[in-house]
PDB file of C-alpha atoms in Angstrom:
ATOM      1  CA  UNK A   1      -1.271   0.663  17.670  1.00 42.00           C
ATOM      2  CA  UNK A   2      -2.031   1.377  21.376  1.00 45.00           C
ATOM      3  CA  UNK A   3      -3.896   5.627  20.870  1.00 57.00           C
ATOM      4  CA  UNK A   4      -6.327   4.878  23.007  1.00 69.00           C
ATOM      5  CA  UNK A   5      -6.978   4.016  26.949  1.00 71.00           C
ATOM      6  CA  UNK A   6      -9.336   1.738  25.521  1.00 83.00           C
ATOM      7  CA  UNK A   7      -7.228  -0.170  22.915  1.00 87.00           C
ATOM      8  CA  UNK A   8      -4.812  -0.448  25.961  1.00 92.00           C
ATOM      9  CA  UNK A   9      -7.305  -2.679  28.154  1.00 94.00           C
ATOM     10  CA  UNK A  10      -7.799  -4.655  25.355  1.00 95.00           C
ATOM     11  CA  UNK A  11      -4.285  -5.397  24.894  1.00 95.00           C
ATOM     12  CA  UNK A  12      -3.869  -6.067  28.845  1.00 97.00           C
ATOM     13  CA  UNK A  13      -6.720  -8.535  28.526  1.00 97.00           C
ATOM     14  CA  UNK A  14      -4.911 -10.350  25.164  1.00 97.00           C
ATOM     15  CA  UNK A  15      -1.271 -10.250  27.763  1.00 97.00           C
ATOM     16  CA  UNK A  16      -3.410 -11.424  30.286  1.00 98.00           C
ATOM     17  CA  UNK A  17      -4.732 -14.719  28.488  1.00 98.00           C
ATOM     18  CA  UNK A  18      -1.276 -15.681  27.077  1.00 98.00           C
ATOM     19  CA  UNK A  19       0.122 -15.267  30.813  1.00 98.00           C
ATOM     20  CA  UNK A  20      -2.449 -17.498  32.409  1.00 98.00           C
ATOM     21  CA  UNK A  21      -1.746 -20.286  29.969  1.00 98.00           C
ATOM     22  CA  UNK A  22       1.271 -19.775  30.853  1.00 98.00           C
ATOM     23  CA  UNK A  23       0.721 -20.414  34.113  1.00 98.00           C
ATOM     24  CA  UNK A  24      -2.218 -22.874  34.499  1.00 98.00           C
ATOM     25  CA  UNK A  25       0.019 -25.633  32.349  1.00 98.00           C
ATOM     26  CA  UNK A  26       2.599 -25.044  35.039  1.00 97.00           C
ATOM     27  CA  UNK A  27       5.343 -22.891  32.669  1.00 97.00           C
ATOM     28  CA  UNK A  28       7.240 -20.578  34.524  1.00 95.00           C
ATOM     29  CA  UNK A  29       6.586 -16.434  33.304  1.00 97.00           C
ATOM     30  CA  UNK A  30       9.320 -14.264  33.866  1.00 97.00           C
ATOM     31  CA  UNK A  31       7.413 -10.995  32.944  1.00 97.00           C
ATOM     32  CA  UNK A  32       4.009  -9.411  31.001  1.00 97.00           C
ATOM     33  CA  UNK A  33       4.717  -5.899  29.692  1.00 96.00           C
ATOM     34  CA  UNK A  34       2.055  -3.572  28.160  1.00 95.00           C
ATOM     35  CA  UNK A  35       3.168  -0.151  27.160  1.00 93.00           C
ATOM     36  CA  UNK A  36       1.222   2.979  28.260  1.00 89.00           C
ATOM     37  CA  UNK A  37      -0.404   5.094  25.625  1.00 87.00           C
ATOM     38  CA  UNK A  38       2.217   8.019  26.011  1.00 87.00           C
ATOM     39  CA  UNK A  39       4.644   5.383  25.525  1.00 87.00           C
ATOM     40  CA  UNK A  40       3.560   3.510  22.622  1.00 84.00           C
ATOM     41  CA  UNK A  41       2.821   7.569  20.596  1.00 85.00           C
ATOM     42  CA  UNK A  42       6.839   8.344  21.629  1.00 83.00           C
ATOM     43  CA  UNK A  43       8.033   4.961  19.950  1.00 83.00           C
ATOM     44  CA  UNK A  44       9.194   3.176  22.430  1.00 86.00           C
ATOM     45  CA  UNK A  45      10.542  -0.231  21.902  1.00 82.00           C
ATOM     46  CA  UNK A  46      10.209  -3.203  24.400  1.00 83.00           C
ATOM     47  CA  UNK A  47      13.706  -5.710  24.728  1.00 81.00           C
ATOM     48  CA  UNK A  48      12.992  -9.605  24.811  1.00 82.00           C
ATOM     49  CA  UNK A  49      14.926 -11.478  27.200  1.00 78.00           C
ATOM     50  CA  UNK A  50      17.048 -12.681  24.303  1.00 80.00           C
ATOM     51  CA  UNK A  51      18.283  -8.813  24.079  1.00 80.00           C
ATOM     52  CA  UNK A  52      16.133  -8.598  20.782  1.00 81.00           C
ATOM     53  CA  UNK A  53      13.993  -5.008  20.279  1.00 80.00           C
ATOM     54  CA  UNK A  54      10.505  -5.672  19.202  1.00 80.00           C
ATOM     55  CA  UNK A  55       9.463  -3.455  16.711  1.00 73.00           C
ATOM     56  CA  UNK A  56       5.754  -2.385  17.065  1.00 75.00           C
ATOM     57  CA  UNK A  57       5.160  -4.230  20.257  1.00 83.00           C
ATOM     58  CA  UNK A  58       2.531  -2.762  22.563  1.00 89.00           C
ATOM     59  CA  UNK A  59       2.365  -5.873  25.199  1.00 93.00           C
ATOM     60  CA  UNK A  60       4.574  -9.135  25.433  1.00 94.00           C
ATOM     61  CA  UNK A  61       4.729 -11.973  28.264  1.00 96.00           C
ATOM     62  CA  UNK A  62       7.872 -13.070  28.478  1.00 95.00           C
ATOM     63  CA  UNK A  63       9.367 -16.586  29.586  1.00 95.00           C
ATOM     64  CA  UNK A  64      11.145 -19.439  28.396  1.00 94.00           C
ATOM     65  CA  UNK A  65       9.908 -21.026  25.256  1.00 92.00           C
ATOM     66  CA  UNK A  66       6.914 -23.416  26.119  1.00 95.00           C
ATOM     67  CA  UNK A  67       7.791 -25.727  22.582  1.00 93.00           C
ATOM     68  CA  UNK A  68      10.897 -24.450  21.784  1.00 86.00           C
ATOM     69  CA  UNK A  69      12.910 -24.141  17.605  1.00 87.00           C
ATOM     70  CA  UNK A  70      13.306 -26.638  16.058  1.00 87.00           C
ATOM     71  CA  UNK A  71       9.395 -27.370  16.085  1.00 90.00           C
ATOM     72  CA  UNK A  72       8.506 -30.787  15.738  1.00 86.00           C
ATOM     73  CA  UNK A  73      10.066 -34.233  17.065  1.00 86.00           C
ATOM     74  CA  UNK A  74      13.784 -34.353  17.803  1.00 88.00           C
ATOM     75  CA  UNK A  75      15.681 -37.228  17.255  1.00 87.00           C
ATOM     76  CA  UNK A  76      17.367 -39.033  20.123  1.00 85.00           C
ATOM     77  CA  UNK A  77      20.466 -40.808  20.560  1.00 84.00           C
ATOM     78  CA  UNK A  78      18.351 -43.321  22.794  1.00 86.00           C
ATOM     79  CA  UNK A  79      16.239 -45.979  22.661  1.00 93.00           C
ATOM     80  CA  UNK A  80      13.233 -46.636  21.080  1.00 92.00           C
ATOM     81  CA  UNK A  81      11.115 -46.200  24.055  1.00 93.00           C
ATOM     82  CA  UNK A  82      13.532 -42.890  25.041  1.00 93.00           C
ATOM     83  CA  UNK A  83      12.356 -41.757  21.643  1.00 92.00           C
ATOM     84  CA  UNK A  84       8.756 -42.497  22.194  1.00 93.00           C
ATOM     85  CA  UNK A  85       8.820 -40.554  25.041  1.00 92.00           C
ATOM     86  CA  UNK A  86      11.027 -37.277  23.752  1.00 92.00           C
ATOM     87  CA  UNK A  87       7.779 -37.214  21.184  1.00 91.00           C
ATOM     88  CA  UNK A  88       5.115 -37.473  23.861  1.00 94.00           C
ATOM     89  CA  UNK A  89       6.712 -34.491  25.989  1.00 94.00           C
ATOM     90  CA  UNK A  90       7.291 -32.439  22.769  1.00 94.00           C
ATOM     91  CA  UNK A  91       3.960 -33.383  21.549  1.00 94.00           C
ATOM     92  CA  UNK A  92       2.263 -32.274  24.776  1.00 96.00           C
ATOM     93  CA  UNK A  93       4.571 -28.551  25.178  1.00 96.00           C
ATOM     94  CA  UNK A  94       3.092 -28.354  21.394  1.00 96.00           C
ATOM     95  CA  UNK A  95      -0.152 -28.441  22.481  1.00 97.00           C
ATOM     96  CA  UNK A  96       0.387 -25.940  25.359  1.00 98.00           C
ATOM     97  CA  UNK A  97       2.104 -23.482  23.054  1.00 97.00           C
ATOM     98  CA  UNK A  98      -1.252 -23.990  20.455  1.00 98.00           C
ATOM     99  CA  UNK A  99      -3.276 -22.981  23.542  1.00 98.00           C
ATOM    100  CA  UNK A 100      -0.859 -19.939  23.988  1.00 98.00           C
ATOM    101  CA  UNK A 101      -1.357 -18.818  20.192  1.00 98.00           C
ATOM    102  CA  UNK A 102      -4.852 -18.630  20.674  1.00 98.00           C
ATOM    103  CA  UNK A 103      -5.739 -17.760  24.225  1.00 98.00           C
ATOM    104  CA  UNK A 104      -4.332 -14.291  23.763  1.00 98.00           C
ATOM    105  CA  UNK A 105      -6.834 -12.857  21.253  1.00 97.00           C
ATOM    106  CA  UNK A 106      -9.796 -15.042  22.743  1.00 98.00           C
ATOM    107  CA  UNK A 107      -9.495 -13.679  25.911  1.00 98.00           C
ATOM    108  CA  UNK A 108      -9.550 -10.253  23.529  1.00 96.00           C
ATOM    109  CA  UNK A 109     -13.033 -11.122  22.516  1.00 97.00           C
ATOM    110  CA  UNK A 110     -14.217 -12.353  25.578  1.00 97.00           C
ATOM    111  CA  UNK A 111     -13.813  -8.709  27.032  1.00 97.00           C
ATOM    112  CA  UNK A 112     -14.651  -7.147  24.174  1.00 95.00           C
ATOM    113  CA  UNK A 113     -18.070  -9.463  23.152  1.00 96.00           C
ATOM    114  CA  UNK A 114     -16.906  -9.676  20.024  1.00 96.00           C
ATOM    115  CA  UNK A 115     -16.019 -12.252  17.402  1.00 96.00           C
ATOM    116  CA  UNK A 116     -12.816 -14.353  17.870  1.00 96.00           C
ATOM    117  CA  UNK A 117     -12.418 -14.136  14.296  1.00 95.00           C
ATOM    118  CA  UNK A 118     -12.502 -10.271  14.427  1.00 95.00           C
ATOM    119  CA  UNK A 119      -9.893 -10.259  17.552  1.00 94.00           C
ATOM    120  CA  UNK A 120      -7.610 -12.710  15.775  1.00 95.00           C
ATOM    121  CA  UNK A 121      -7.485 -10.011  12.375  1.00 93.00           C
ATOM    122  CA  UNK A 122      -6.860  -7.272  14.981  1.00 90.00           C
ATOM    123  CA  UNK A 123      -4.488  -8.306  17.427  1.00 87.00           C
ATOM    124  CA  UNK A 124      -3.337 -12.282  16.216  1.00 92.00           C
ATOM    125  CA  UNK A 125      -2.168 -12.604  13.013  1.00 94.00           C
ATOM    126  CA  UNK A 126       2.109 -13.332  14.650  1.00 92.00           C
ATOM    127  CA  UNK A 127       0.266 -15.917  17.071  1.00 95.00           C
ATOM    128  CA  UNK A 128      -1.775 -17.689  14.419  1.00 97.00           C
ATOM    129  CA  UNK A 129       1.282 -17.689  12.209  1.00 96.00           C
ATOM    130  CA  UNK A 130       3.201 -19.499  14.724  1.00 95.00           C
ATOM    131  CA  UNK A 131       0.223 -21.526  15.699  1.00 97.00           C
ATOM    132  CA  UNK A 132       0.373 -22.778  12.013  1.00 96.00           C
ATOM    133  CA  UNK A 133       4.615 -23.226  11.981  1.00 96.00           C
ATOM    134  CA  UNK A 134       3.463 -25.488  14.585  1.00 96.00           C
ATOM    135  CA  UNK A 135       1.757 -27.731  13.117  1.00 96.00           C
ATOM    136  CA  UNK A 136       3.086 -27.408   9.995  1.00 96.00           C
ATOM    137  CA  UNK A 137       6.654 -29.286  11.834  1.00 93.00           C
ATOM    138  CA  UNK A 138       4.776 -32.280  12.560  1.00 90.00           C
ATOM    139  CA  UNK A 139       3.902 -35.506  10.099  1.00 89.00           C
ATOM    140  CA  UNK A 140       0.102 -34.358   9.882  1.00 92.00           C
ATOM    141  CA  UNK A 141      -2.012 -34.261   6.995  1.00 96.00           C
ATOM    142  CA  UNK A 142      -4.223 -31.369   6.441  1.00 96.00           C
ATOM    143  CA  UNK A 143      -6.919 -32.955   7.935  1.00 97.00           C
ATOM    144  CA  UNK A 144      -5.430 -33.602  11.155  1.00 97.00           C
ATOM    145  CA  UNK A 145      -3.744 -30.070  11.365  1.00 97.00           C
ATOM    146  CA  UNK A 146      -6.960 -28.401  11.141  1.00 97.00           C
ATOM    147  CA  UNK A 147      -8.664 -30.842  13.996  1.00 98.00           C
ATOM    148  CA  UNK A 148      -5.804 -30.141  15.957  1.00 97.00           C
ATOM    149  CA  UNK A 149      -6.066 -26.001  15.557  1.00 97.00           C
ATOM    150  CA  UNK A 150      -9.855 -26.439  16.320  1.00 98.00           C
ATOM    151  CA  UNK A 151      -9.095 -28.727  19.476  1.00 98.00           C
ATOM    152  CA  UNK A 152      -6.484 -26.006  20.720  1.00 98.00           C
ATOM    153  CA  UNK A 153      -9.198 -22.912  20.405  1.00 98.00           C
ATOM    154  CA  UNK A 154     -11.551 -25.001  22.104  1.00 98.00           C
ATOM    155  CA  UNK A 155      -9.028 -25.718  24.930  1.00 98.00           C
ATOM    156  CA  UNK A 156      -8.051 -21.827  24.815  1.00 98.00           C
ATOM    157  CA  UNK A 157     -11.945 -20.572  24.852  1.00 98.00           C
ATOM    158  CA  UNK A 158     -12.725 -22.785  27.922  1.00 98.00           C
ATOM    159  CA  UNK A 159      -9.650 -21.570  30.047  1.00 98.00           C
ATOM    160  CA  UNK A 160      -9.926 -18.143  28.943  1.00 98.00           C
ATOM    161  CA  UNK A 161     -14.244 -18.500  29.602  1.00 98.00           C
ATOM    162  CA  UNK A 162     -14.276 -20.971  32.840  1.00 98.00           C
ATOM    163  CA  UNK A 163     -15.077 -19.066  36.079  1.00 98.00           C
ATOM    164  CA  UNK A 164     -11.784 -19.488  37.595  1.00 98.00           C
ATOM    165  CA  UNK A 165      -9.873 -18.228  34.460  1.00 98.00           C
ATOM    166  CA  UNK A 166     -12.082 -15.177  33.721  1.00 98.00           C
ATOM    167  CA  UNK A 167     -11.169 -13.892  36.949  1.00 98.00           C
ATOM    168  CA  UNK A 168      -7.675 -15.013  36.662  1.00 98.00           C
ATOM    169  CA  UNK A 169      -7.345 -12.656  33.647  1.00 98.00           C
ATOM    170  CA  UNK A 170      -9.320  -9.763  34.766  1.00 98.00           C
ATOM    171  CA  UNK A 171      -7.137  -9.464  37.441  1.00 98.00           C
ATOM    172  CA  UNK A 172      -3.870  -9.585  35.257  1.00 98.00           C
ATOM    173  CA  UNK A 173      -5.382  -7.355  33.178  1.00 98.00           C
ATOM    174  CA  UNK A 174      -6.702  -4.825  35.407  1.00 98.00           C
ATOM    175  CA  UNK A 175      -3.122  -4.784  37.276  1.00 98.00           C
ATOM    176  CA  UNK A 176      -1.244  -4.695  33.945  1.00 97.00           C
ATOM    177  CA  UNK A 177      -3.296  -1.513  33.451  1.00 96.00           C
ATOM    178  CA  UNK A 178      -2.652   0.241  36.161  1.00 96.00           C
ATOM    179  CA  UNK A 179       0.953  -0.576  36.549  1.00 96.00           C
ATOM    180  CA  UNK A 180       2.335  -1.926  32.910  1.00 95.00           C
ATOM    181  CA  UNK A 181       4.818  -4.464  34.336  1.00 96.00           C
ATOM    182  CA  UNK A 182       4.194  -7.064  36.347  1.00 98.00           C
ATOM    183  CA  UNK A 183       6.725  -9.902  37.474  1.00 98.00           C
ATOM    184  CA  UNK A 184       6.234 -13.828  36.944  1.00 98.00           C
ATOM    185  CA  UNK A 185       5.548 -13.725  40.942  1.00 98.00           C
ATOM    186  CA  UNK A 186       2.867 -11.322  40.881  1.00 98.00           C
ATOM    187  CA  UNK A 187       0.840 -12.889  37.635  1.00 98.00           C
ATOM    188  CA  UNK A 188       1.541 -16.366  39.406  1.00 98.00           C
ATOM    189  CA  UNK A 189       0.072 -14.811  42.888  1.00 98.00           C
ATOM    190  CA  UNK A 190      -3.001 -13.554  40.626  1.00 98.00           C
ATOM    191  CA  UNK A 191      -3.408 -16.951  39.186  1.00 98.00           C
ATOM    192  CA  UNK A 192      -3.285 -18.854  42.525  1.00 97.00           C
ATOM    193  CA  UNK A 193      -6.171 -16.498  44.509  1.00 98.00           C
ATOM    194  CA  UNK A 194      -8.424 -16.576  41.089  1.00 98.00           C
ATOM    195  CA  UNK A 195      -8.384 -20.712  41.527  1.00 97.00           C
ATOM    196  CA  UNK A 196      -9.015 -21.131  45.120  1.00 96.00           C
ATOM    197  CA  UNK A 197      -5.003 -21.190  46.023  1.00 96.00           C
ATOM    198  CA  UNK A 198      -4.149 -24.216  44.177  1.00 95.00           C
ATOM    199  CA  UNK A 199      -0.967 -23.865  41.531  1.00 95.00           C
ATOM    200  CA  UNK A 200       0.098 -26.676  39.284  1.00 94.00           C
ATOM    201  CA  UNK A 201       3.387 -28.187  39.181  1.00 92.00           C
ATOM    202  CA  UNK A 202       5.282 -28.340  36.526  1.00 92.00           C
ATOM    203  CA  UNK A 203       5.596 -31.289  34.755  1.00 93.00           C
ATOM    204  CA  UNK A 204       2.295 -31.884  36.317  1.00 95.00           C
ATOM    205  CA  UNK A 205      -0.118 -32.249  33.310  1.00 96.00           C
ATOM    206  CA  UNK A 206       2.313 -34.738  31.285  1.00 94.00           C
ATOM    207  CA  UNK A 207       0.396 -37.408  33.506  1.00 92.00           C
ATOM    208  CA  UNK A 208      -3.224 -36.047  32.780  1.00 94.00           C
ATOM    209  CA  UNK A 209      -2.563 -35.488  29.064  1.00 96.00           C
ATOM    210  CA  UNK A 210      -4.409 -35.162  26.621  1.00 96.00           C
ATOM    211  CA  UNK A 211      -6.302 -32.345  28.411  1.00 97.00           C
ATOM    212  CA  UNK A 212      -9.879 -31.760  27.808  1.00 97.00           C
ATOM    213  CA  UNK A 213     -11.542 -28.689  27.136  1.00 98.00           C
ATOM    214  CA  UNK A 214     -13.723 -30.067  29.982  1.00 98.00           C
ATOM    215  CA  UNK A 215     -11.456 -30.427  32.424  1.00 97.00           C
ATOM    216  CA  UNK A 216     -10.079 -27.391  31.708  1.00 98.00           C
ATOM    217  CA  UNK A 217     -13.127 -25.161  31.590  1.00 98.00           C
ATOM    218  CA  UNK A 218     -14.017 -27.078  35.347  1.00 98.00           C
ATOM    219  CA  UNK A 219     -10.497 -25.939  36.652  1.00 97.00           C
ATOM    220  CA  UNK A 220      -8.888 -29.178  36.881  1.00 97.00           C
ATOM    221  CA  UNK A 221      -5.172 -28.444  38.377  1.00 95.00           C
ATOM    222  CA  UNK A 222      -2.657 -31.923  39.205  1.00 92.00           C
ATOM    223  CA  UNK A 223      -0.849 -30.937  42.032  1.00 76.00           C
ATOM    224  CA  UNK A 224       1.488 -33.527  41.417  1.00 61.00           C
ATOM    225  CA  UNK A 225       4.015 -35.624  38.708  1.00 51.00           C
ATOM    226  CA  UNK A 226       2.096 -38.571  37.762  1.00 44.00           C
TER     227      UNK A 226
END
């Protein structure tokens, strides 16, 4: 629980990582939320957009669902080709959301200069168990679901550690600190000045994928649909 000033930055940093990831792969934020100390020590309990209380929440970023229930492919009524395609997009908004399970907590140890594995016990255990309902939805073997979790930290470490994103996040951070709400506007606004003005598109990356922890850790942003 949020006692401490200091636990509170760290949870503004971990808000701060899942809203850029948000951001940088072009999904729309509606809100990040993180609960003063006074707050958090009288109980109080943060609403999600779908009207649901969150019981022992201290910070939340809030937005449509980036790979949304049921996890996994969908069948189409379509074509072959149409069906091909339904997997690729779901595929790639899988990937985005395994970047979002992780980025929170690494952006937690990048502040802190501490183990990710430490961060994760602290402050990721709900992330990593949706990071694992994830994969568990798809045809993998357990083989391939454990490259793919080690592809998506690398991805999240070299957003959350590039130059561009470290600054994207300490400003989130810092702001959700001093304020404790911030708007999908005002993170997006945060975003843009932290990488030079440029904002990606949404949509955007489906052209560019699969997206390399190289590209991302350079700052790579497509302007445009392929």
């Amino acid at each position: 629980m949020v006692r401490t000033k200091g636990r509170r930055r760290l949870t503004c940093h971990h808000e701060a990582g899942h809203a850029l990831t948000r951001w940088y792969f072009g999904h729309k934020t509606d809100r990040a939320v993180v609960l003063t100390v006074d707050e958090v020590r009288a109980g109080k309990i943060v609403r999600n957009r779908k009207d649901i209380d969150i019981v022992s929440c201290e910070g939340i970023v809030e937005g449509y669902d980036i790979h949304g229930y049921p996890y996994g492919p969908i069948h189409t009524a379509g074509s072959a080709e149409e069906q091909n395609y339904s997997n690729y997009l779901r595929a790639i908004n899988q990937d985005v959301e395994l970047i979002n399970c992780f980025a929170g907590f690494i952006a937690e140890a990048h502040y802190r200069h501490a183990s990710v594995s430490d961060c994760m016990l602290a402050g990721g255990i709900q992330d990593m168990q949706l990071a694992q309902d994830l994969v568990d939805a798809w045809d993998l073997s357990g083989e391939e679901q454990r490259e793919l979790l080690r592809l998506s930290e690398s991805r999240a470490a070299a957003l959350v550690r590039s130059k561009s994103g470290s600054v994207a996040i300490k400003a989130v951070a810092n702001a959700l600190m001093e304020r404790g709400r911030l708007t999908g506007r005002q993170i997006a606004r945060l975003c843009r000045n932290a990488y030079g003005g440029r904002e990606c598109a949404h949509g955007a990356w489906n052209a560019h994928w699969p997206a390399t922890p190289k590209q991302i850790r350079a700052g790579f942003i497509p302007h445009r649909l392929g």
